[in-house]
Short mmCIF file of C-alpha atoms and ligand atoms in Angstrom, two decimals:
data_model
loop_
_atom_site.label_atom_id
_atom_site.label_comp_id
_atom_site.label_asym_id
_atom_site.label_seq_id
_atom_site.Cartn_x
_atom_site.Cartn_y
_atom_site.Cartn_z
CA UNK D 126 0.00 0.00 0.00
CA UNK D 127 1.22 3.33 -0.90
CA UNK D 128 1.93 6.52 1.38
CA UNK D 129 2.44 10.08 1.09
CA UNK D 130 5.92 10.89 2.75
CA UNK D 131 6.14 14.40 3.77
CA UNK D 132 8.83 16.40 5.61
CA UNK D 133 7.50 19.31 7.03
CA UNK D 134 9.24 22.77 7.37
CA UNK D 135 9.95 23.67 4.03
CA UNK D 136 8.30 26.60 2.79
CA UNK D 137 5.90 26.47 -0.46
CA UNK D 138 7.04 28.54 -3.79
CA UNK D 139 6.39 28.99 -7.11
CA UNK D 140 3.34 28.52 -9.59
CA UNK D 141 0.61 25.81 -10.34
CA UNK D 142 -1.92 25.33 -12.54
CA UNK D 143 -5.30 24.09 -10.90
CA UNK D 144 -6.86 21.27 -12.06
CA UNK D 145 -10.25 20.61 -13.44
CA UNK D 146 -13.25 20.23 -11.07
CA UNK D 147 -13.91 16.66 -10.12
CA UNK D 148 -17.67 17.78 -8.94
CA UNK D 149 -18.21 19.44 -12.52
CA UNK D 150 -16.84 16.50 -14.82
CA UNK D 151 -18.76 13.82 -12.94
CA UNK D 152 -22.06 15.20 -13.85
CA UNK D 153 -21.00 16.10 -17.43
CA UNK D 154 -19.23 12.81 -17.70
CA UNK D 155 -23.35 11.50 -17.04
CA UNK D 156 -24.86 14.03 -18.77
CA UNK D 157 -22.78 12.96 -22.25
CA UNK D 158 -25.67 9.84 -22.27
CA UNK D 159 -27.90 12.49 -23.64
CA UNK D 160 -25.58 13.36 -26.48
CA UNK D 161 -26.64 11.07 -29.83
CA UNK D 162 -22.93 11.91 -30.98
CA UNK D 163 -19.38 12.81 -30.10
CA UNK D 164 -18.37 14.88 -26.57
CA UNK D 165 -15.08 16.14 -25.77
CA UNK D 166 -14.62 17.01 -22.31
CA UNK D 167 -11.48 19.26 -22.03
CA UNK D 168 -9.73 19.84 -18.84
CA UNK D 169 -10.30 16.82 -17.24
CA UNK D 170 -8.31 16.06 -14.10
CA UNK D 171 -6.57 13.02 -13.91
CA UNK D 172 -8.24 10.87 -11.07
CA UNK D 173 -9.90 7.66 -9.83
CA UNK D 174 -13.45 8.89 -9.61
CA UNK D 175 -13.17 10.01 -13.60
CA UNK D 176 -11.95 6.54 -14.58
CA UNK D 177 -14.71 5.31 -12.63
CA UNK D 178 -17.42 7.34 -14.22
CA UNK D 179 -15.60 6.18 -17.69
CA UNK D 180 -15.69 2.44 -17.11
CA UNK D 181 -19.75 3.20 -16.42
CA UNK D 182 -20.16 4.67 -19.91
CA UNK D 183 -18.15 2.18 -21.27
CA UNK D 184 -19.82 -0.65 -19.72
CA UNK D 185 -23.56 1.06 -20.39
CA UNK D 186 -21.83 0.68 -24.38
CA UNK D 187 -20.44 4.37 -24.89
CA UNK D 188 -16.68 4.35 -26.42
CA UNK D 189 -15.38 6.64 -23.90
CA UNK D 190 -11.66 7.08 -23.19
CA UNK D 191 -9.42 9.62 -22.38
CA UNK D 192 -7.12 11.52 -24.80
CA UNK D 193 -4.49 13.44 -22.86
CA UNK D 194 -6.09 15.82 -20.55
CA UNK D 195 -9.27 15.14 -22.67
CA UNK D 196 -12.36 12.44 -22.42
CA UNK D 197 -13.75 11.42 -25.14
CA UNK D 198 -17.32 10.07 -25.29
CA UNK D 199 -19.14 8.65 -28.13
CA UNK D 200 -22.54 7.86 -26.45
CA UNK D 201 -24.17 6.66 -29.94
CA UNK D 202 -24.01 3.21 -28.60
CA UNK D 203 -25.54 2.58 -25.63
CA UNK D 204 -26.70 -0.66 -24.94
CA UNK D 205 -28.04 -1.23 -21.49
CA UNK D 206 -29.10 0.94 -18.65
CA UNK D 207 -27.29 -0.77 -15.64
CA UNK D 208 -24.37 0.19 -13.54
CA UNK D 209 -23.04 -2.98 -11.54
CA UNK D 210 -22.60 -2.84 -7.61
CA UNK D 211 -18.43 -3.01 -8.12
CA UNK D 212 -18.44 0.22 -10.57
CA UNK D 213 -21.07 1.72 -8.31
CA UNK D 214 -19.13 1.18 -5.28
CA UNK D 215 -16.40 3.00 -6.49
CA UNK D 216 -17.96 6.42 -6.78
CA UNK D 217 -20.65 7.13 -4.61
CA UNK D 218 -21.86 10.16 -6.93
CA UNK D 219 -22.69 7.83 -9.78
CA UNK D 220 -25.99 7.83 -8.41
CA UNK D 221 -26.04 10.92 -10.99
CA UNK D 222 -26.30 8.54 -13.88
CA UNK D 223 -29.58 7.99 -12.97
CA UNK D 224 -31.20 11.52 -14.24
CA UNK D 225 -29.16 10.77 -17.46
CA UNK D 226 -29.88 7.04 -18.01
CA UNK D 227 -33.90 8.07 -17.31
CA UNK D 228 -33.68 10.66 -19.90
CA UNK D 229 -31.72 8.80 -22.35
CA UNK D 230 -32.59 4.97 -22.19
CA UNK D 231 -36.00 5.09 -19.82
CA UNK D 232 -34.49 2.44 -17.73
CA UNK D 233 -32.09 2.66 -15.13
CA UNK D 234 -30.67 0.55 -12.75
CA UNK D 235 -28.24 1.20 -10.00
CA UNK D 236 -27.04 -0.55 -6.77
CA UNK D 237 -27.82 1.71 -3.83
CA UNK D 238 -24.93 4.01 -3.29
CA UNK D 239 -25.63 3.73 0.92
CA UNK D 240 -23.10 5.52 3.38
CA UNK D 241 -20.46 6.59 3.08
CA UNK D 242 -17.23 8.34 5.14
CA UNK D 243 -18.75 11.50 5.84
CA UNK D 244 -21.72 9.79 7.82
CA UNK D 245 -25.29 8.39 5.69
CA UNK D 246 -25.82 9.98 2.86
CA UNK D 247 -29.35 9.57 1.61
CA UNK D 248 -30.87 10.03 -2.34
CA UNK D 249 -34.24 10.83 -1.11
CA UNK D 250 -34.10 14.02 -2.90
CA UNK D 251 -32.74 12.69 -5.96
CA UNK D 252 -35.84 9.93 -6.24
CA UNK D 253 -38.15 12.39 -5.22
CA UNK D 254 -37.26 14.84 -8.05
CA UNK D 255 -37.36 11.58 -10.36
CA UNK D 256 -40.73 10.60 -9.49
CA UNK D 257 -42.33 13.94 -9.93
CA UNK D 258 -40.80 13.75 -13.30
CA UNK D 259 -42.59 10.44 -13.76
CA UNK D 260 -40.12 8.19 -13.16
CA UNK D 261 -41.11 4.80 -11.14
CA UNK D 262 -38.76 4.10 -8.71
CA UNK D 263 -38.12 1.10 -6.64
CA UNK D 264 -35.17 0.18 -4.44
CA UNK D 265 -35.12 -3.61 -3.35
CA UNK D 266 -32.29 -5.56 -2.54
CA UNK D 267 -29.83 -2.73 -2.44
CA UNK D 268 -30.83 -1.65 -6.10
CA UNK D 269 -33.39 1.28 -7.42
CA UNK D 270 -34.35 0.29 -10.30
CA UNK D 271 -36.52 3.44 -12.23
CA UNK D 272 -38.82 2.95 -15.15
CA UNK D 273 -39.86 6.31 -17.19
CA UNK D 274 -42.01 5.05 -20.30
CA UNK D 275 -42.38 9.29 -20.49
CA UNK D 276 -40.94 12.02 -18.92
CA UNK D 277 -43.34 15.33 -18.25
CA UNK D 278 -41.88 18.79 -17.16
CA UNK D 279 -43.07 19.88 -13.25
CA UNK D 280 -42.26 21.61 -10.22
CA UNK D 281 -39.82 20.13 -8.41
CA UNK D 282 -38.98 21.73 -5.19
CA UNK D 283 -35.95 20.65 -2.48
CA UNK D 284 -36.35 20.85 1.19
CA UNK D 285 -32.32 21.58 1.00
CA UNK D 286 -30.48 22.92 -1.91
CA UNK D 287 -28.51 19.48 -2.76
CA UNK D 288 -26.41 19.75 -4.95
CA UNK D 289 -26.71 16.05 -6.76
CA UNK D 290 -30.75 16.11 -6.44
CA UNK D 291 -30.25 19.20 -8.51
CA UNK D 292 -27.97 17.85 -11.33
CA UNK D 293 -30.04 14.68 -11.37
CA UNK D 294 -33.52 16.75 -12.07
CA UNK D 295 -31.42 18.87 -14.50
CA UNK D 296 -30.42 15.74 -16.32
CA UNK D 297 -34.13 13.82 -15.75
CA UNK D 298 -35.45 17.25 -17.29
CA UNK D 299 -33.54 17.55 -20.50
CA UNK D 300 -35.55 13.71 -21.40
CA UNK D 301 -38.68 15.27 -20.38
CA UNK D 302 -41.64 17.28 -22.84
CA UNK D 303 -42.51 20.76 -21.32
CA UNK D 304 -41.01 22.83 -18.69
CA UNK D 305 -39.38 21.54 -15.26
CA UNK D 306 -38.67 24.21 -12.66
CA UNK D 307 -36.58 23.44 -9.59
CA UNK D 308 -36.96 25.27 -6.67
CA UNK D 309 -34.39 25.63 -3.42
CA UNK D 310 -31.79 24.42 -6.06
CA UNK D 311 -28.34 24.02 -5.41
CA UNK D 312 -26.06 27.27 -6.70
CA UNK D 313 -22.79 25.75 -6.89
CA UNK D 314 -20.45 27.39 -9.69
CA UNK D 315 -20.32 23.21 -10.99
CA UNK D 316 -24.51 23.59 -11.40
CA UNK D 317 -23.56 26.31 -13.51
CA UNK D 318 -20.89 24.20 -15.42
CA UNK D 319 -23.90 21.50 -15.91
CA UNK D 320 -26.38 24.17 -17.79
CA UNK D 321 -23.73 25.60 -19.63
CA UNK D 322 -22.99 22.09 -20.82
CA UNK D 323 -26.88 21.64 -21.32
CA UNK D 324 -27.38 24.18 -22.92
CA UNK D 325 -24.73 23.34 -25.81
CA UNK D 326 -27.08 20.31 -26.80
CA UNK D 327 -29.46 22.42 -27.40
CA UNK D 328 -31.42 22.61 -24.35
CA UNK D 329 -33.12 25.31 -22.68
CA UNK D 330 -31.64 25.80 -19.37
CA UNK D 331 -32.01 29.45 -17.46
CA UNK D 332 -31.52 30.23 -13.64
CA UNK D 333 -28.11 28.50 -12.55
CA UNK D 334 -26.56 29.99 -10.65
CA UNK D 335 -30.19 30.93 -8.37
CA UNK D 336 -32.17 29.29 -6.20
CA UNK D 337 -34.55 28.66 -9.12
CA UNK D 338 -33.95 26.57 -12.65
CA UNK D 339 -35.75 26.10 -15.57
CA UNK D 340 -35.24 23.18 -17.66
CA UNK D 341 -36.87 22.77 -21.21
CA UNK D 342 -35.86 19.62 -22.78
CA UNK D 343 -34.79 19.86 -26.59
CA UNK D 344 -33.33 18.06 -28.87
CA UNK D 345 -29.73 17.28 -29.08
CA UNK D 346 -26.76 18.37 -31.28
CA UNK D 347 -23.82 16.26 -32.20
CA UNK D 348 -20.29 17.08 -31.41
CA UNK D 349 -19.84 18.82 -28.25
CA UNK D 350 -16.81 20.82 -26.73
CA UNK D 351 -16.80 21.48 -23.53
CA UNK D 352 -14.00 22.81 -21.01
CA UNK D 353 -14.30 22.07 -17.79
CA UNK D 354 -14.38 25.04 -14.71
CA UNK D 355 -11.07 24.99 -12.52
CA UNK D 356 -11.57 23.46 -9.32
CA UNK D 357 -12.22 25.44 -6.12
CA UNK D 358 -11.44 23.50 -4.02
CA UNK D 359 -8.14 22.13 -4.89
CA UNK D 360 -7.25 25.70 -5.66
CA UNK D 361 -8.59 26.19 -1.88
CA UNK D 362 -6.26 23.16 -0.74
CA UNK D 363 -3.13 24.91 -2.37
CA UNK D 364 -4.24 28.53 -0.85
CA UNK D 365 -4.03 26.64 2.68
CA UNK D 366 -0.73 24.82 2.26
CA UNK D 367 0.85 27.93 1.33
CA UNK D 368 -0.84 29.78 3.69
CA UNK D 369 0.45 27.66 6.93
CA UNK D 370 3.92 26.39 5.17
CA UNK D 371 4.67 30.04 4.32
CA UNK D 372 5.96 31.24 1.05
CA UNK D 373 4.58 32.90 -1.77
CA UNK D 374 2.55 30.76 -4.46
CA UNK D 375 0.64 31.75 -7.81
CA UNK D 376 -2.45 29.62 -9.00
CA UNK D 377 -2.87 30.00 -12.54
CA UNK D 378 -6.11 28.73 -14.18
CA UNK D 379 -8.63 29.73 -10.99
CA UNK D 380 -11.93 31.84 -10.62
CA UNK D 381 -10.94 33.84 -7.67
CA UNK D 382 -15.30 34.28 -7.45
CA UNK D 383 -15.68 30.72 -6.79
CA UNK D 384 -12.61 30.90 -3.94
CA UNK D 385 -13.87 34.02 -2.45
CA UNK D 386 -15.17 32.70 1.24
CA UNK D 387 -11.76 31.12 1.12
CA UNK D 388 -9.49 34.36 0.49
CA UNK D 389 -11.64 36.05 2.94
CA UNK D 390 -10.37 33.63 5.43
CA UNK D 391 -6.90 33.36 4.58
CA UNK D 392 -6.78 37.49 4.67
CA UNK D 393 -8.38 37.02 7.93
CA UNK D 394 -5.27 34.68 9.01
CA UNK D 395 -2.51 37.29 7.52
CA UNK D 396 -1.95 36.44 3.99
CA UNK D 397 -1.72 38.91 1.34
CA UNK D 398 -3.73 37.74 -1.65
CA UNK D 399 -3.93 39.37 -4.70
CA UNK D 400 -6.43 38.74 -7.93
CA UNK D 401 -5.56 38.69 -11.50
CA UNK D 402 -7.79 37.15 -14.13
CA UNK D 403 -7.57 33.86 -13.41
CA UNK D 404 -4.69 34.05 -11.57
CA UNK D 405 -4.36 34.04 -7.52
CA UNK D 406 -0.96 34.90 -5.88
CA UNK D 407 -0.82 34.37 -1.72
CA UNK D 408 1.58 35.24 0.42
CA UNK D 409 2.45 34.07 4.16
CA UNK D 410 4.95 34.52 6.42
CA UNK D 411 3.51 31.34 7.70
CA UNK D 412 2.83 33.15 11.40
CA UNK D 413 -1.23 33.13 10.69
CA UNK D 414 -4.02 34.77 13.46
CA UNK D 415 -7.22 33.16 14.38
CA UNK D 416 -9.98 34.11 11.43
CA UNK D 417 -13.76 34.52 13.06
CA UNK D 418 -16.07 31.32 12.92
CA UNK D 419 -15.82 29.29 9.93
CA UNK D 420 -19.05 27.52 9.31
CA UNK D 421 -20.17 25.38 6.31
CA UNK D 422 -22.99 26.51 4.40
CA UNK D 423 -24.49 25.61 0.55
CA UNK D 424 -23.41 28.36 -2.14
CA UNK D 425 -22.06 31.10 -1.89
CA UNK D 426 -21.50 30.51 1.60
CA UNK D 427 -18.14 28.59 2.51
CA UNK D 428 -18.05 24.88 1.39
CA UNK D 429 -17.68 21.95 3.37
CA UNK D 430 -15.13 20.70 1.04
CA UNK D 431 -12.86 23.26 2.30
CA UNK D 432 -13.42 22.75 5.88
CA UNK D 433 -10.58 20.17 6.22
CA UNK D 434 -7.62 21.61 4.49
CA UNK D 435 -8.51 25.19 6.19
CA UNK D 436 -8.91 23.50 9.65
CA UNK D 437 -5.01 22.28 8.84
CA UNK D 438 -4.26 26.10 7.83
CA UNK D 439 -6.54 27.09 11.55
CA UNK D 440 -3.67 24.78 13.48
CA UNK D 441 -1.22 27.49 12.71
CA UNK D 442 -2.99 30.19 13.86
CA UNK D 443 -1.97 31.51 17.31
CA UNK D 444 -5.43 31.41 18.76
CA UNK D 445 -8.65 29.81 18.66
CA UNK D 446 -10.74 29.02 15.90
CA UNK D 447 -14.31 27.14 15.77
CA UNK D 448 -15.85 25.68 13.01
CA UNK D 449 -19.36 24.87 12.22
CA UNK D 450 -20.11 22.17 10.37
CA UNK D 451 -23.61 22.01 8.56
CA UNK D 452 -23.35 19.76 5.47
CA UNK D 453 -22.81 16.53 6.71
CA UNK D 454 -23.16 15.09 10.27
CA UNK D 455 -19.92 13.54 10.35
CA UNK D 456 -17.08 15.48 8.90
CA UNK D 457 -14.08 16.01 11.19
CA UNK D 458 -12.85 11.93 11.53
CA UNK D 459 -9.55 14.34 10.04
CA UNK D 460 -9.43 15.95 13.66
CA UNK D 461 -8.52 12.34 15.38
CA UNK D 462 -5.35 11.87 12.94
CA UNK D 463 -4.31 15.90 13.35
CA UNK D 464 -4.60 14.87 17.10
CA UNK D 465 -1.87 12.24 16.25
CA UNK D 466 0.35 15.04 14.81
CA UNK D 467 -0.32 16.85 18.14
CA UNK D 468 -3.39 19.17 16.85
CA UNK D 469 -5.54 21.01 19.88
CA UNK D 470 -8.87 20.06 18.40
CA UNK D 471 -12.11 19.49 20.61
CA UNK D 472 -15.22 18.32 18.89
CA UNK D 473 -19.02 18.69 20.01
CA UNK D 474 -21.49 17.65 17.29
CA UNK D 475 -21.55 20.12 14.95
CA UNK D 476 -18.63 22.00 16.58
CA UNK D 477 -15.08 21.60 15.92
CA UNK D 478 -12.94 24.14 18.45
CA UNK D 479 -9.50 24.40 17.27
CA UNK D 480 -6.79 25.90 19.29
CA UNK D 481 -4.01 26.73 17.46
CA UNK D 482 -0.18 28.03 17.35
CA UNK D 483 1.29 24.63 18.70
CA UNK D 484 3.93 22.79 17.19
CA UNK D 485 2.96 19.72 15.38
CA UNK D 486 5.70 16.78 14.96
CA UNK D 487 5.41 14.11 12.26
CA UNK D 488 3.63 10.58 12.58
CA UNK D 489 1.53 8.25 10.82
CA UNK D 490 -1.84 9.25 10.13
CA UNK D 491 -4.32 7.40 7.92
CA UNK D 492 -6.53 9.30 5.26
CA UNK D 493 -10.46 8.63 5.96
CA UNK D 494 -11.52 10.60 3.36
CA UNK D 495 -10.95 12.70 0.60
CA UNK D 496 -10.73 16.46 1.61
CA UNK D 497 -9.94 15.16 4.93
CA UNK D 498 -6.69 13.05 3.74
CA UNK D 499 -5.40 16.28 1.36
CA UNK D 500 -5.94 18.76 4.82
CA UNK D 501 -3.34 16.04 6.61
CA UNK D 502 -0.88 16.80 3.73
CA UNK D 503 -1.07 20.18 4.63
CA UNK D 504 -0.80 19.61 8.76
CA UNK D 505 2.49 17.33 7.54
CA UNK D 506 3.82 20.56 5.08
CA UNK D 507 4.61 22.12 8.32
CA UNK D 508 4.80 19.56 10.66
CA UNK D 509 8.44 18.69 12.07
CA UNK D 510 9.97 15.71 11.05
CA UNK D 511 7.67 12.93 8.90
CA UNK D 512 4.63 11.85 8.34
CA UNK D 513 3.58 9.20 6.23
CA UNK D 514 -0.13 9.56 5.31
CA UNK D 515 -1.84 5.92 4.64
CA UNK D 516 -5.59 5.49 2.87
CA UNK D 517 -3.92 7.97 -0.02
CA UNK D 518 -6.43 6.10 -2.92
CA UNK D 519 -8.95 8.81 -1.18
CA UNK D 520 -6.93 11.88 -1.90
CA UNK D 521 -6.39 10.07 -5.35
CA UNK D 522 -10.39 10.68 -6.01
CA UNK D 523 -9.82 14.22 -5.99
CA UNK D 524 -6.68 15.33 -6.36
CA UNK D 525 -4.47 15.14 -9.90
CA UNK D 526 -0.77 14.75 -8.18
CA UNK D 527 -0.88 16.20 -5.56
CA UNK D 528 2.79 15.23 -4.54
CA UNK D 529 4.28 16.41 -8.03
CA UNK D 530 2.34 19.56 -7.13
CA UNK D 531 3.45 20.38 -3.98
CA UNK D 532 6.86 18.66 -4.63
CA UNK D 533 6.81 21.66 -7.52
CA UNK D 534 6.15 23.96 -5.18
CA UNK D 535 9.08 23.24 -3.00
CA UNK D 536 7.67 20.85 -0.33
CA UNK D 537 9.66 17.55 0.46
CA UNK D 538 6.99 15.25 -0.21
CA UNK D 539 6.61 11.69 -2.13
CA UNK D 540 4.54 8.94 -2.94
CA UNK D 541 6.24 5.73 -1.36
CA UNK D 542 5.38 2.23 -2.11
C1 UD1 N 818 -21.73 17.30 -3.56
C2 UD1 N 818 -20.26 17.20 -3.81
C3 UD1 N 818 -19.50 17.06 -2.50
C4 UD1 N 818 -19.88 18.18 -1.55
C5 UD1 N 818 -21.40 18.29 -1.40
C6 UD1 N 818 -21.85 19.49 -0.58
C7 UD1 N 818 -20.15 16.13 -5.97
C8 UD1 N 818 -19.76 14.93 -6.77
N1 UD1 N 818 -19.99 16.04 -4.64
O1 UD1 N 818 -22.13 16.07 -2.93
O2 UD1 N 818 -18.10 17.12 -2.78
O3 UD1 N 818 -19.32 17.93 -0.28
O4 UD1 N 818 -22.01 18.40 -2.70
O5 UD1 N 818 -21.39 20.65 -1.14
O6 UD1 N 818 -20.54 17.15 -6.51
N2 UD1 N 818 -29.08 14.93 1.27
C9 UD1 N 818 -30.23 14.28 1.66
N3 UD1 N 818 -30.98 13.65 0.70
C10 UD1 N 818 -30.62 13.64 -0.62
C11 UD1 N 818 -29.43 14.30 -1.00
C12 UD1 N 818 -28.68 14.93 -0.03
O7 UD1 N 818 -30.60 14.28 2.82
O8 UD1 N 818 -31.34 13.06 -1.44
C13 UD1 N 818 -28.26 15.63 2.29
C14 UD1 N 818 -26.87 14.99 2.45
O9 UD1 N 818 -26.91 13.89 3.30
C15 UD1 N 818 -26.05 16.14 2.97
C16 UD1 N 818 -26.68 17.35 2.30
O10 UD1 N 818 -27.97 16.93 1.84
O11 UD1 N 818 -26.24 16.25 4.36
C17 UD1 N 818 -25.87 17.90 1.14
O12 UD1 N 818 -25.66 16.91 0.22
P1 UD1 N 818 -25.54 17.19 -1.36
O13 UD1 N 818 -25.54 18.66 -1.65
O14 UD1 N 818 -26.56 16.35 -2.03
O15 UD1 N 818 -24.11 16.60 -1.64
P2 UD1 N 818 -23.66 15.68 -2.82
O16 UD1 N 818 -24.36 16.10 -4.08
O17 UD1 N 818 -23.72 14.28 -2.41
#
């Protein structure tokens, strides 16, 4: 089994180009079922979770396949409207296909994505939107398995703005005749990647980007570019490695909007972070000061994603800093490793108190989740000594290499076998 080696101390340097979103191509990636032709998907990061969301097309009978930093799709093909436990397992957000597979086959079935590392994670939303559509839905033995002989515009409206219901009735809604408005829909900049996507097969999509979406199904063109939005939270990742490590680092290839909760934060801590274009420069003398409460909240408001690596950033900060977390119920198992580093770090339900400003000394921590595993990489950038970080095929899911990245950067850090 792999692990990230890191020895902390060295401070972080130089530029880096930010990846692709994961959260944007894995609905696109779904959403090419609705294209009768050839997609390119530009942009795409490099990760586990996209080669899982390619082996589903491939084995629903696309020809998809990447080229470079390109995927490919041809969905002309398709030949069944099933996604097997084993490919399901391996990316819980392929319960996304199901909007697309609805729309594009009438048929879908899936093996029930069921918890997960952040604590249950229920599709409730996701069916309900389907069945207003006109979907029937059925989960038995671990599988929903969803009929739609027709699919007819509604109202669909979400107790909570979630953010895969919302793809999902996007998706279900370009298959359906008439008009589909979602209400309480997410607003996350990778919704607005979806419609702009949508909207280049044709479809009439209006609204991302609010807390209300139309959706008028039309029909499709062939031959689709798309680029794919940078992603924020990587970018975020980098902004809080450099911002506790120290140094001064330029991301090329961001959208400063989509990191702004973040830069207010890391102002807040004593970086100097300037804007240009697409370009974010921060600088830290690595001595950061307690920012005010940081708590999670749906778009615009600061993402959960981000909680992790900027609770590793919060460790460095002479003082105390709480965090709120709203998302999901349980999102700080990354606390109990920092602990193991020597991270001040009491926990009560929703509430993560952090005091920070202590010295942290290398040791073996374990990865438990995605952002969580990336925010230890950052506790080990300044760390003393090493620490080896295990579980790494989680920080794989999201992150396109992260060790040549921060290895680019400056930081001692490899991948050992
Ligand atoms: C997406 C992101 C994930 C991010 C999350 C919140 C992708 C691939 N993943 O996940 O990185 O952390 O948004 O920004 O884009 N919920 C229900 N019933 C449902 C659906 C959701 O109760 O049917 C609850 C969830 O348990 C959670 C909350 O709603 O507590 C938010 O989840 P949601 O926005 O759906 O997150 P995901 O789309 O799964």
């Amino acid at each position: 089994m792999s692990v990230i080696q890191v020895v902390g101390g060295r401070p972080l340097n130089g530029s880096l180009r930010i990846q692709g979103a994961k959260n944007s191509v894995l609905p696109i990636l779904a959403a090419t079922l609705l294209v009768k032709g050839e997609t390119v998907i530009t942009n795409c990061p490099n990760l586990s979770d996209v080669d899982a969301a390619i082996a589903i097309l491939n084995h629903i009978g696309c020809k998809a396949g990447r080229e470079g930093e390109s995927v490919i799709v041809d969905s002309r093909t398709v030949t069944r409207a099933d996604v097997p436990h084993e490919l399901m397992s391996e990316m819980r957000s392929s319960v996304i296909f199901m909007g697309a597979m609805l729309a594009r086959m009438g048929e879908a079935k899936l093996s029930l994505p069921g918890g997960c590392e952040l604590g249950p994670r229920p599709v409730d939303m996701h069916m309900s939107a389907l069945r207003a559509l006109g979907a029937e839905i059925e989960e038995t033995g671990g599988n929903i398995v969803g009929i739609a002989k027709k699919l007819t515009g509604c109202n669909v409206n979400f107790r909570f703005p979630s953010v895969g219901a919302t793809e999902n009735a996007m998706l279900a809604a370009c298959g359906a005749d008439g008009v589909t408005v979602i209400t309480n829909a997410a607003r996350e900049p990778e919704i607005c990647d979806l419609a702009d996507f949508l909207r280049k097969l044709g479809m009439d999509v209006q609204g991302e980007g609010t807390p209300t979406i139309m959706v008028r199904g039309r029909p499709q063109s062939a031959h689709i570019i798309h680029r794919i939005i940078p992603d924020r939270i990587v970018a975020a990742t980098y902004l809080a490695a450099a911002a506790a490590a120290g140094g001064e680092v330029e991301l090329i290839g961001v959208n400063p909007e989509h990191v702004m909760s973040a830069i207010e934060i890391f102002r807040e801590m004593g970086c100097h972070i300037t804007e240009s274009g697409d370009r974010l420069t921060v600088k830290s003398s690595g001595s950061l000061k307690p920012a005010k409460a940081i708590e999670t909240q749906p778009y615009p408001g600061f993402p959960t994603d981000m909680q992790p690596p900027i609770m590793a950033a919060a460790l460095k900060c002479a003082g105390t800093t709480v965090f709120v977390e709203n998302i999901f119920e349980n999102r700080y198992r990354h606390a109990e490793e920092m602990r193991r580093l020597g991270a001040d770090i009491k926990i009560e339900g929703r509430v993560a108190i952090v005091t920070g400003g202590k010295k942290l000394a290398g040791a073996p921590v374990k990865a438990t989740d995605l952002r969580g595993g990336a925010a230890l990489v950052v506790a080990a950038l300044w760390a003393e000594g090493i620490t080896e970080v295990s579980g790494i095929a989680y920080i794989d899911r999201g992150y396109d290499n992260i060790t040549g990245s921060l290895g680019k950067l400056g930081a001692s850090i490899e991948r050992v076998l």
